Amino acid sequence: MGNVISVNTGPIVPAEFARRRGRSAIKKLPTTGRVKVGPLGLEGDEQAEYFHGGELQAVYAYAREDLDWWSERLQRPLRNGVFGENLDLIDFDASGAVLAEKWQVGEVLLQVMAPRMACGTFGGWMQETGWAKRFNGARRPGVYLRVLEGGSVAVGDRVEVVWRPAKHVTVAEAVGAILDEQDVLRRITTMADEEPEWDRAAMMFHVSNRTRNRAAATSTTTPENATAGTPAPSGTSAPAAPTSNPAPATTGSPATTTGTPTTSATAPSTSTTSATAPTTPTTPAATQTPTGPAPKAPTTPTTSATQATQAGPATQAPPAPPTQHAGQEAPATPGRPAGAVDA
């Protein structure tokens, strides 16, 4: 059980330190008297960034003890509200709060939703080099809260936990989920089953990871797993389209090739049912080993592709294994190093 020692609000204002957007509402100043709290947060308070507001992150709370911890390390005093928090609490471990638990704060019922992650605007505001990485790594994030029942709050109001889920994942631990720690993600998913109303917040972590994995898969695409439609290498020509007996569609690699010796090696083998099928392998002549009379002059890659077409139905050959296409979601990488998330 703790108490509110400061209630802070602030409007959106132009801000040079917020280089990406040029505006911010991180400058929160203490208020006096009771302040109304609704589904979108405190009256008179604004959020310039969508990821610092909305119904799921309506109120941000931070512990005075954590501010003092930072003050010692930064070697400068830190006033209430300096991290952009709406509520400063004392004798209450905000970062040790459990996801989905519910707080009674004055007249207001709040629910713990997610940790706060440092962004570029926060770093510019603090004027500390590498601040985002440093703040996120300290695992003293403070907590975003949803408003379940509105009312008003004021300095001196008591903060009391009125419900806590049986499965515990703390706000500090949840930072690891955003930084791709898969064991924490699994714990959050399991815990969300017992509090259905909290499930949307749990999915925030999964969307974050899937987005990064998809981007990583796209950036590391190689020629072997490039998507269809990639331009052919210089000096090659597209294979001639079959004029008869077209091959049926398959779920594996296409039956035709780009005409290069390497890919044409996967052309279907000689059919035993076609009277006109050639009796020699369909591998390009340039790669054949002479075993009898001198072979004919090497054919062009286009000719090799034509032979593949005449060899018979494409279904006679076993399908090639499917390839991973660019943009396809890649599996999560547990070994990915933890780093700052620049929101």
PDB file of C-alpha atoms in Angstrom, residues 16-264:
ATOM      1  CA  GLU A  16      12.713  20.439 -31.010  1.00  0.00           C
ATOM      2  CA  PHE A  17      13.970  17.424 -29.052  1.00  0.00           C
ATOM      3  CA  ALA A  18      11.135  15.339 -30.534  1.00  0.00           C
ATOM      4  CA  ARG A  19      12.845  15.316 -33.922  1.00  0.00           C
ATOM      5  CA  ARG A  20      10.604  12.740 -35.548  1.00  0.00           C
ATOM      6  CA  ARG A  21       7.316  14.543 -34.868  1.00  0.00           C
ATOM      7  CA  GLY A  22       8.366  17.980 -33.663  1.00  0.00           C
ATOM      8  CA  ARG A  23       5.890  17.988 -30.800  1.00  0.00           C
ATOM      9  CA  SER A  24       5.493  16.318 -27.429  1.00  0.00           C
ATOM     10  CA  ALA A  25       3.465  16.251 -24.223  1.00  0.00           C
ATOM     11  CA  ILE A  26       6.183  14.665 -22.080  1.00  0.00           C
ATOM     12  CA  LYS A  27       6.520  17.815 -19.989  1.00  0.00           C
ATOM     13  CA  LYS A  28       4.108  17.049 -17.155  1.00  0.00           C
ATOM     14  CA  LEU A  29       3.771  19.479 -14.267  1.00  0.00           C
ATOM     15  CA  PRO A  30       2.184  18.938 -10.830  1.00  0.00           C
ATOM     16  CA  THR A  31      -1.413  20.052 -10.389  1.00  0.00           C
ATOM     17  CA  THR A  32      -3.399  21.088  -7.337  1.00  0.00           C
ATOM     18  CA  GLY A  33      -6.741  19.839  -6.087  1.00  0.00           C
ATOM     19  CA  ARG A  34      -8.598  16.819  -7.359  1.00  0.00           C
ATOM     20  CA  VAL A  35      -8.250  15.890 -11.029  1.00  0.00           C
ATOM     21  CA  LYS A  36     -10.919  14.015 -12.960  1.00  0.00           C
ATOM     22  CA  VAL A  37      -9.905  10.729 -14.573  1.00  0.00           C
ATOM     23  CA  GLY A  38     -11.787   9.164 -17.484  1.00  0.00           C
ATOM     24  CA  PRO A  39     -11.227   6.368 -20.018  1.00  0.00           C
ATOM     25  CA  LEU A  40      -8.521   8.364 -21.840  1.00  0.00           C
ATOM     26  CA  GLY A  41      -6.707   9.585 -18.741  1.00  0.00           C
ATOM     27  CA  LEU A  42      -6.495  12.717 -16.636  1.00  0.00           C
ATOM     28  CA  GLU A  43      -8.419  15.869 -17.449  1.00  0.00           C
ATOM     29  CA  GLY A  44      -6.110  18.442 -19.018  1.00  0.00           C
ATOM     30  CA  ASP A  45      -3.515  15.839 -20.009  1.00  0.00           C
ATOM     31  CA  GLU A  46      -2.556  14.938 -23.586  1.00  0.00           C
ATOM     32  CA  GLN A  47      -0.348  12.412 -25.418  1.00  0.00           C
ATOM     33  CA  ALA A  48       1.372  13.334 -28.663  1.00  0.00           C
ATOM     34  CA  GLU A  49       2.318   9.740 -29.515  1.00  0.00           C
ATOM     35  CA  TYR A  50      -0.282   6.977 -29.974  1.00  0.00           C
ATOM     36  CA  PHE A  51       1.916   4.482 -28.109  1.00  0.00           C
ATOM     37  CA  HIS A  52       1.841   6.657 -24.974  1.00  0.00           C
ATOM     38  CA  GLY A  53      -1.934   6.930 -24.668  1.00  0.00           C
ATOM     39  CA  GLY A  54      -5.320   5.560 -25.566  1.00  0.00           C
ATOM     40  CA  GLU A  55      -7.608   3.477 -23.368  1.00  0.00           C
ATOM     41  CA  LEU A  56      -5.004   0.771 -22.734  1.00  0.00           C
ATOM     42  CA  GLN A  57      -2.358   3.273 -21.599  1.00  0.00           C
ATOM     43  CA  ALA A  58      -4.458   6.077 -20.180  1.00  0.00           C
ATOM     44  CA  VAL A  59      -2.406   6.738 -17.035  1.00  0.00           C
ATOM     45  CA  TYR A  60       1.332   6.402 -16.418  1.00  0.00           C
ATOM     46  CA  ALA A  61       2.573   5.909 -12.846  1.00  0.00           C
ATOM     47  CA  TYR A  62       6.117   5.915 -11.458  1.00  0.00           C
ATOM     48  CA  ALA A  63       7.592   5.321  -8.038  1.00  0.00           C
ATOM     49  CA  ARG A  64       9.401   8.117  -6.223  1.00  0.00           C
ATOM     50  CA  GLU A  65      11.939   5.555  -5.024  1.00  0.00           C
ATOM     51  CA  ASP A  66      12.844   4.777  -8.653  1.00  0.00           C
ATOM     52  CA  LEU A  67      13.198   8.488  -9.436  1.00  0.00           C
ATOM     53  CA  ASP A  68      15.622   8.782  -6.510  1.00  0.00           C
ATOM     54  CA  TRP A  69      17.549   5.755  -7.826  1.00  0.00           C
ATOM     55  CA  TRP A  70      17.955   7.472 -11.184  1.00  0.00           C
ATOM     56  CA  SER A  71      18.824  10.771  -9.543  1.00  0.00           C
ATOM     57  CA  GLU A  72      21.827   9.163  -7.853  1.00  0.00           C
ATOM     58  CA  ARG A  73      23.088   7.682 -11.110  1.00  0.00           C
ATOM     59  CA  LEU A  74      22.513  10.787 -13.203  1.00  0.00           C
ATOM     60  CA  GLN A  75      23.923  12.958 -10.415  1.00  0.00           C
ATOM     61  CA  ARG A  76      21.182  15.523 -10.670  1.00  0.00           C
ATOM     62  CA  PRO A  77      17.847  16.052  -8.932  1.00  0.00           C
ATOM     63  CA  LEU A  78      14.716  14.722 -10.649  1.00  0.00           C
ATOM     64  CA  ARG A  79      11.412  16.417  -9.893  1.00  0.00           C
ATOM     65  CA  ASN A  80       8.042  14.674  -9.790  1.00  0.00           C
ATOM     66  CA  GLY A  81       6.628  14.246 -13.280  1.00  0.00           C
ATOM     67  CA  VAL A  82       9.990  14.541 -15.059  1.00  0.00           C
ATOM     68  CA  PHE A  83       9.610  11.161 -16.794  1.00  0.00           C
ATOM     69  CA  GLY A  84       6.233  12.207 -18.177  1.00  0.00           C
ATOM     70  CA  GLU A  85       4.329  10.291 -15.500  1.00  0.00           C
ATOM     71  CA  ASN A  86       0.837  11.267 -14.375  1.00  0.00           C
ATOM     72  CA  LEU A  87       1.106   9.817 -10.876  1.00  0.00           C
ATOM     73  CA  ASP A  88       4.130   9.765  -8.601  1.00  0.00           C
ATOM     74  CA  LEU A  89       3.772   7.148  -5.873  1.00  0.00           C
ATOM     75  CA  ILE A  90       5.641   6.616  -2.636  1.00  0.00           C
ATOM     76  CA  ASP A  91       6.010   3.401  -0.621  1.00  0.00           C
ATOM     77  CA  PHE A  92       4.721   1.506  -3.638  1.00  0.00           C
ATOM     78  CA  ASP A  93       6.780  -0.578  -6.088  1.00  0.00           C
ATOM     79  CA  ALA A  94       5.224   0.390  -9.416  1.00  0.00           C
ATOM     80  CA  SER A  95       7.713  -1.568 -11.540  1.00  0.00           C
ATOM     81  CA  GLY A  96       7.121  -4.631  -9.355  1.00  0.00           C
ATOM     82  CA  ALA A  97       3.381  -4.493  -9.989  1.00  0.00           C
ATOM     83  CA  VAL A  98       1.827  -7.599 -11.581  1.00  0.00           C
ATOM     84  CA  LEU A  99       0.314  -7.426 -15.047  1.00  0.00           C
ATOM     85  CA  ALA A 100      -3.508  -7.319 -14.949  1.00  0.00           C
ATOM     86  CA  GLU A 101      -3.727  -6.530 -11.233  1.00  0.00           C
ATOM     87  CA  LYS A 102      -6.177  -3.812 -10.177  1.00  0.00           C
ATOM     88  CA  TRP A 103      -5.498  -0.736  -8.052  1.00  0.00           C
ATOM     89  CA  GLN A 104      -7.884   1.476  -6.128  1.00  0.00           C
ATOM     90  CA  VAL A 105      -6.486   5.024  -6.241  1.00  0.00           C
ATOM     91  CA  GLY A 106      -8.812   7.502  -4.589  1.00  0.00           C
ATOM     92  CA  GLU A 107     -12.122   7.193  -6.447  1.00  0.00           C
ATOM     93  CA  VAL A 108     -10.523   5.542  -9.483  1.00  0.00           C
ATOM     94  CA  LEU A 109     -10.139   1.824 -10.250  1.00  0.00           C
ATOM     95  CA  LEU A 110      -7.097   1.168 -12.443  1.00  0.00           C
ATOM     96  CA  GLN A 111      -5.671  -1.953 -14.067  1.00  0.00           C
ATOM     97  CA  VAL A 112      -1.990  -2.640 -14.769  1.00  0.00           C
ATOM     98  CA  MET A 113      -1.465  -3.063 -18.512  1.00  0.00           C
ATOM     99  CA  ALA A 114       2.163  -2.761 -19.658  1.00  0.00           C
ATOM    100  CA  PRO A 115       5.624  -1.370 -18.900  1.00  0.00           C
ATOM    101  CA  ARG A 116       6.707   1.948 -20.351  1.00  0.00           C
ATOM    102  CA  MET A 117       9.513   1.659 -22.925  1.00  0.00           C
ATOM    103  CA  ALA A 118      11.820   4.590 -23.596  1.00  0.00           C
ATOM    104  CA  CYS A 119      11.599   6.225 -27.032  1.00  0.00           C
ATOM    105  CA  GLY A 120      13.620   8.806 -28.930  1.00  0.00           C
ATOM    106  CA  THR A 121      11.501  11.657 -27.597  1.00  0.00           C
ATOM    107  CA  PHE A 122      12.185  10.563 -24.017  1.00  0.00           C
ATOM    108  CA  GLY A 123      15.921  10.474 -24.773  1.00  0.00           C
ATOM    109  CA  GLY A 124      15.835  13.949 -26.313  1.00  0.00           C
ATOM    110  CA  TRP A 125      13.890  15.263 -23.345  1.00  0.00           C
ATOM    111  CA  MET A 126      16.365  13.832 -20.823  1.00  0.00           C
ATOM    112  CA  GLN A 127      19.410  14.942 -22.868  1.00  0.00           C
ATOM    113  CA  GLU A 128      21.260  11.787 -21.875  1.00  0.00           C
ATOM    114  CA  THR A 129      23.379   9.870 -24.397  1.00  0.00           C
ATOM    115  CA  GLY A 130      22.042   6.359 -24.985  1.00  0.00           C
ATOM    116  CA  TRP A 131      19.123   7.029 -22.671  1.00  0.00           C
ATOM    117  CA  ALA A 132      16.620   4.661 -24.305  1.00  0.00           C
ATOM    118  CA  LYS A 133      18.932   1.659 -23.998  1.00  0.00           C
ATOM    119  CA  ARG A 134      19.918   2.630 -20.473  1.00  0.00           C
ATOM    120  CA  PHE A 135      16.357   3.158 -19.259  1.00  0.00           C
ATOM    121  CA  ASN A 136      14.996  -0.037 -20.809  1.00  0.00           C
ATOM    122  CA  GLY A 137      17.928  -2.061 -19.518  1.00  0.00           C
ATOM    123  CA  ALA A 138      17.428  -0.889 -15.928  1.00  0.00           C
ATOM    124  CA  ARG A 139      14.045  -2.642 -15.750  1.00  0.00           C
ATOM    125  CA  ARG A 140      12.506   0.225 -13.749  1.00  0.00           C
ATOM    126  CA  PRO A 141       9.916   1.151 -16.374  1.00  0.00           C
ATOM    127  CA  GLY A 142       6.970   2.391 -14.380  1.00  0.00           C
ATOM    128  CA  VAL A 143       3.539   1.207 -15.399  1.00  0.00           C
ATOM    129  CA  TYR A 144       0.789   2.032 -17.881  1.00  0.00           C
ATOM    130  CA  LEU A 145      -2.727   1.709 -16.456  1.00  0.00           C
ATOM    131  CA  ARG A 146      -6.222   1.364 -17.876  1.00  0.00           C
ATOM    132  CA  VAL A 147      -9.155   3.150 -16.231  1.00  0.00           C
ATOM    133  CA  LEU A 148     -11.830   0.625 -15.229  1.00  0.00           C
ATOM    134  CA  GLU A 149     -13.875   3.068 -13.139  1.00  0.00           C
ATOM    135  CA  GLY A 150     -13.469   6.819 -13.462  1.00  0.00           C
ATOM    136  CA  GLY A 151     -13.535   9.434 -10.734  1.00  0.00           C
ATOM    137  CA  SER A 152     -10.893  11.793  -9.409  1.00  0.00           C
ATOM    138  CA  VAL A 153      -7.434  11.589  -7.848  1.00  0.00           C
ATOM    139  CA  ALA A 154      -5.415  13.959  -5.689  1.00  0.00           C
ATOM    140  CA  VAL A 155      -2.207  14.120  -3.703  1.00  0.00           C
ATOM    141  CA  GLY A 156      -2.559  12.021  -0.568  1.00  0.00           C
ATOM    142  CA  ASP A 157      -4.865   9.399  -2.071  1.00  0.00           C
ATOM    143  CA  ARG A 158      -4.059   5.867  -1.009  1.00  0.00           C
ATOM    144  CA  VAL A 159      -2.932   3.289  -3.590  1.00  0.00           C
ATOM    145  CA  GLU A 160      -4.137  -0.218  -2.806  1.00  0.00           C
ATOM    146  CA  VAL A 161      -3.999  -3.474  -4.790  1.00  0.00           C
ATOM    147  CA  VAL A 162      -7.548  -4.878  -4.735  1.00  0.00           C
ATOM    148  CA  TRP A 163      -7.072  -7.855  -7.095  1.00  0.00           C
ATOM    149  CA  ARG A 164      -4.080  -9.790  -8.370  1.00  0.00           C
ATOM    150  CA  PRO A 165      -4.012 -12.760 -10.809  1.00  0.00           C
ATOM    151  CA  ALA A 166      -2.745 -16.111  -9.594  1.00  0.00           C
ATOM    152  CA  LYS A 167      -0.046 -16.268 -12.302  1.00  0.00           C
ATOM    153  CA  HIS A 168       2.443 -13.459 -11.750  1.00  0.00           C
ATOM    154  CA  VAL A 169       4.373 -11.583 -14.419  1.00  0.00           C
ATOM    155  CA  THR A 170       5.676  -8.263 -13.142  1.00  0.00           C
ATOM    156  CA  VAL A 171       5.887  -5.077 -15.153  1.00  0.00           C
ATOM    157  CA  ALA A 172       9.687  -5.178 -14.917  1.00  0.00           C
ATOM    158  CA  GLU A 173       9.720  -8.750 -16.251  1.00  0.00           C
ATOM    159  CA  ALA A 174       7.386  -7.778 -19.095  1.00  0.00           C
ATOM    160  CA  VAL A 175      10.092  -5.503 -20.489  1.00  0.00           C
ATOM    161  CA  GLY A 176      11.772  -8.748 -21.528  1.00  0.00           C
ATOM    162  CA  ALA A 177       8.746  -9.713 -23.631  1.00  0.00           C
ATOM    163  CA  ILE A 178       9.086  -6.539 -25.669  1.00  0.00           C
ATOM    164  CA  LEU A 179      12.793  -7.305 -26.055  1.00  0.00           C
ATOM    165  CA  ASP A 180      11.991 -10.762 -27.511  1.00  0.00           C
ATOM    166  CA  GLU A 181      12.500 -12.948 -24.438  1.00  0.00           C
ATOM    167  CA  GLN A 182      10.323 -15.860 -25.495  1.00  0.00           C
ATOM    168  CA  ASP A 183       9.903 -17.435 -22.059  1.00  0.00           C
ATOM    169  CA  VAL A 184       8.279 -14.227 -20.784  1.00  0.00           C
ATOM    170  CA  LEU A 185       6.024 -14.102 -23.830  1.00  0.00           C
ATOM    171  CA  ARG A 186       4.802 -17.617 -23.086  1.00  0.00           C
ATOM    172  CA  ARG A 187       4.125 -16.729 -19.444  1.00  0.00           C
ATOM    173  CA  ILE A 188       2.125 -13.669 -20.484  1.00  0.00           C
ATOM    174  CA  THR A 189       0.049 -15.710 -22.937  1.00  0.00           C
ATOM    175  CA  THR A 190      -0.726 -18.299 -20.282  1.00  0.00           C
ATOM    176  CA  MET A 191      -1.600 -15.654 -17.711  1.00  0.00           C
ATOM    177  CA  ALA A 192      -3.924 -13.810 -20.091  1.00  0.00           C
ATOM    178  CA  ASP A 193      -6.205 -16.859 -20.207  1.00  0.00           C
ATOM    179  CA  GLU A 194      -7.402 -16.206 -16.668  1.00  0.00           C
ATOM    180  CA  GLU A 195      -8.229 -12.530 -17.289  1.00  0.00           C
ATOM    181  CA  PRO A 196     -10.007 -12.289 -20.675  1.00  0.00           C
ATOM    182  CA  GLU A 197     -10.464  -8.528 -20.464  1.00  0.00           C
ATOM    183  CA  TRP A 198      -6.697  -8.140 -20.370  1.00  0.00           C
ATOM    184  CA  ASP A 199      -6.011 -10.240 -23.480  1.00  0.00           C
ATOM    185  CA  ARG A 200      -5.748  -7.263 -25.849  1.00  0.00           C
ATOM    186  CA  ALA A 201      -2.852  -5.886 -23.825  1.00  0.00           C
ATOM    187  CA  ALA A 202      -1.080  -9.248 -23.873  1.00  0.00           C
ATOM    188  CA  MET A 203      -1.266  -9.249 -27.664  1.00  0.00           C
ATOM    189  CA  MET A 204       0.655  -5.974 -27.798  1.00  0.00           C
ATOM    190  CA  PHE A 205       3.823  -7.907 -27.009  1.00  0.00           C
ATOM    191  CA  HIS A 206       3.178 -10.489 -29.729  1.00  0.00           C
ATOM    192  CA  VAL A 207       2.496  -7.902 -32.411  1.00  0.00           C
ATOM    193  CA  SER A 208       5.762  -6.188 -31.530  1.00  0.00           C
ATOM    194  CA  ASN A 209       7.748  -9.408 -31.981  1.00  0.00           C
ATOM    195  CA  ARG A 210       5.988 -10.537 -35.163  1.00  0.00           C
ATOM    196  CA  THR A 211       6.581  -7.175 -36.801  1.00  0.00           C
ATOM    197  CA  ARG A 212      10.318  -7.285 -36.105  1.00  0.00           C
ATOM    198  CA  ASN A 213      10.649 -10.914 -37.220  1.00  0.00           C
ATOM    199  CA  ARG A 214       8.852 -10.185 -40.483  1.00  0.00           C
ATOM    200  CA  ALA A 215      11.116  -7.215 -41.151  1.00  0.00           C
ATOM    201  CA  ALA A 216      14.185  -9.331 -40.395  1.00  0.00           C
ATOM    202  CA  ALA A 217      13.019 -12.048 -42.793  1.00  0.00           C
ATOM    203  CA  THR A 218      12.582  -9.500 -45.570  1.00  0.00           C
ATOM    204  CA  SER A 219      15.962  -7.831 -45.044  1.00  0.00           C
ATOM    205  CA  THR A 220      17.849 -11.148 -45.088  1.00  0.00           C
ATOM    206  CA  THR A 221      16.204 -12.579 -48.239  1.00  0.00           C
ATOM    207  CA  THR A 222      18.759 -14.272 -50.533  1.00  0.00           C
ATOM    208  CA  PRO A 223      18.538 -15.170 -54.247  1.00  0.00           C
ATOM    209  CA  GLU A 224      17.725 -18.768 -53.257  1.00  0.00           C
ATOM    210  CA  ASN A 225      14.504 -17.757 -51.523  1.00  0.00           C
ATOM    211  CA  ALA A 226      13.588 -14.678 -53.526  1.00  0.00           C
ATOM    212  CA  THR A 227       9.973 -14.405 -54.596  1.00  0.00           C
ATOM    213  CA  ALA A 228       8.678 -15.077 -58.088  1.00  0.00           C
ATOM    214  CA  GLY A 229       9.015 -12.132 -60.403  1.00  0.00           C
ATOM    215  CA  THR A 230      12.634 -11.341 -59.473  1.00  0.00           C
ATOM    216  CA  PRO A 231      14.441 -10.160 -62.621  1.00  0.00           C
ATOM    217  CA  ALA A 232      16.613 -12.836 -64.267  1.00  0.00           C
ATOM    218  CA  PRO A 233      20.394 -12.396 -64.073  1.00  0.00           C
ATOM    219  CA  SER A 234      22.028 -10.467 -66.886  1.00  0.00           C
ATOM    220  CA  GLY A 235      22.694 -12.596 -69.967  1.00  0.00           C
ATOM    221  CA  THR A 236      19.892 -15.116 -69.416  1.00  0.00           C
ATOM    222  CA  SER A 237      16.592 -15.360 -71.184  1.00  0.00           C
ATOM    223  CA  ALA A 238      13.194 -16.484 -70.014  1.00  0.00           C
ATOM    224  CA  PRO A 239      12.233 -20.065 -70.955  1.00  0.00           C
ATOM    225  CA  ALA A 240       9.898 -20.543 -73.894  1.00  0.00           C
ATOM    226  CA  ALA A 241       6.283 -21.050 -72.923  1.00  0.00           C
ATOM    227  CA  PRO A 242       5.029 -24.599 -73.643  1.00  0.00           C
ATOM    228  CA  THR A 243       2.714 -24.836 -76.634  1.00  0.00           C
ATOM    229  CA  SER A 244       1.255 -28.249 -75.804  1.00  0.00           C
ATOM    230  CA  ASN A 245       0.781 -30.624 -72.906  1.00  0.00           C
ATOM    231  CA  PRO A 246       1.205 -27.907 -70.228  1.00  0.00           C
ATOM    232  CA  ALA A 247       2.320 -29.057 -66.798  1.00  0.00           C
ATOM    233  CA  PRO A 248      -0.276 -28.826 -64.011  1.00  0.00           C
ATOM    234  CA  ALA A 249       0.284 -26.352 -61.198  1.00  0.00           C
ATOM    235  CA  THR A 250       2.162 -27.612 -58.160  1.00  0.00           C
ATOM    236  CA  THR A 251       2.768 -26.316 -54.661  1.00  0.00           C
ATOM    237  CA  GLY A 252       6.523 -26.696 -54.950  1.00  0.00           C
ATOM    238  CA  SER A 253       9.029 -24.953 -57.238  1.00  0.00           C
ATOM    239  CA  PRO A 254       7.849 -24.046 -60.771  1.00  0.00           C
ATOM    240  CA  ALA A 255       8.410 -26.711 -63.461  1.00  0.00           C
ATOM    241  CA  THR A 256      10.141 -24.276 -65.807  1.00  0.00           C
ATOM    242  CA  THR A 257      13.492 -22.672 -65.042  1.00  0.00           C
ATOM    243  CA  THR A 258      15.346 -19.440 -65.574  1.00  0.00           C
ATOM    244  CA  GLY A 259      17.531 -21.100 -68.191  1.00  0.00           C
ATOM    245  CA  THR A 260      20.747 -21.229 -66.146  1.00  0.00           C
ATOM    246  CA  PRO A 261      22.640 -24.568 -66.024  1.00  0.00           C
ATOM    247  CA  THR A 262      22.205 -24.780 -62.242  1.00  0.00           C
ATOM    248  CA  THR A 263      18.418 -24.510 -62.176  1.00  0.00           C
ATOM    249  CA  SER A 264      17.833 -26.508 -65.359  1.00  0.00           C
TER     250      SER A 264
END
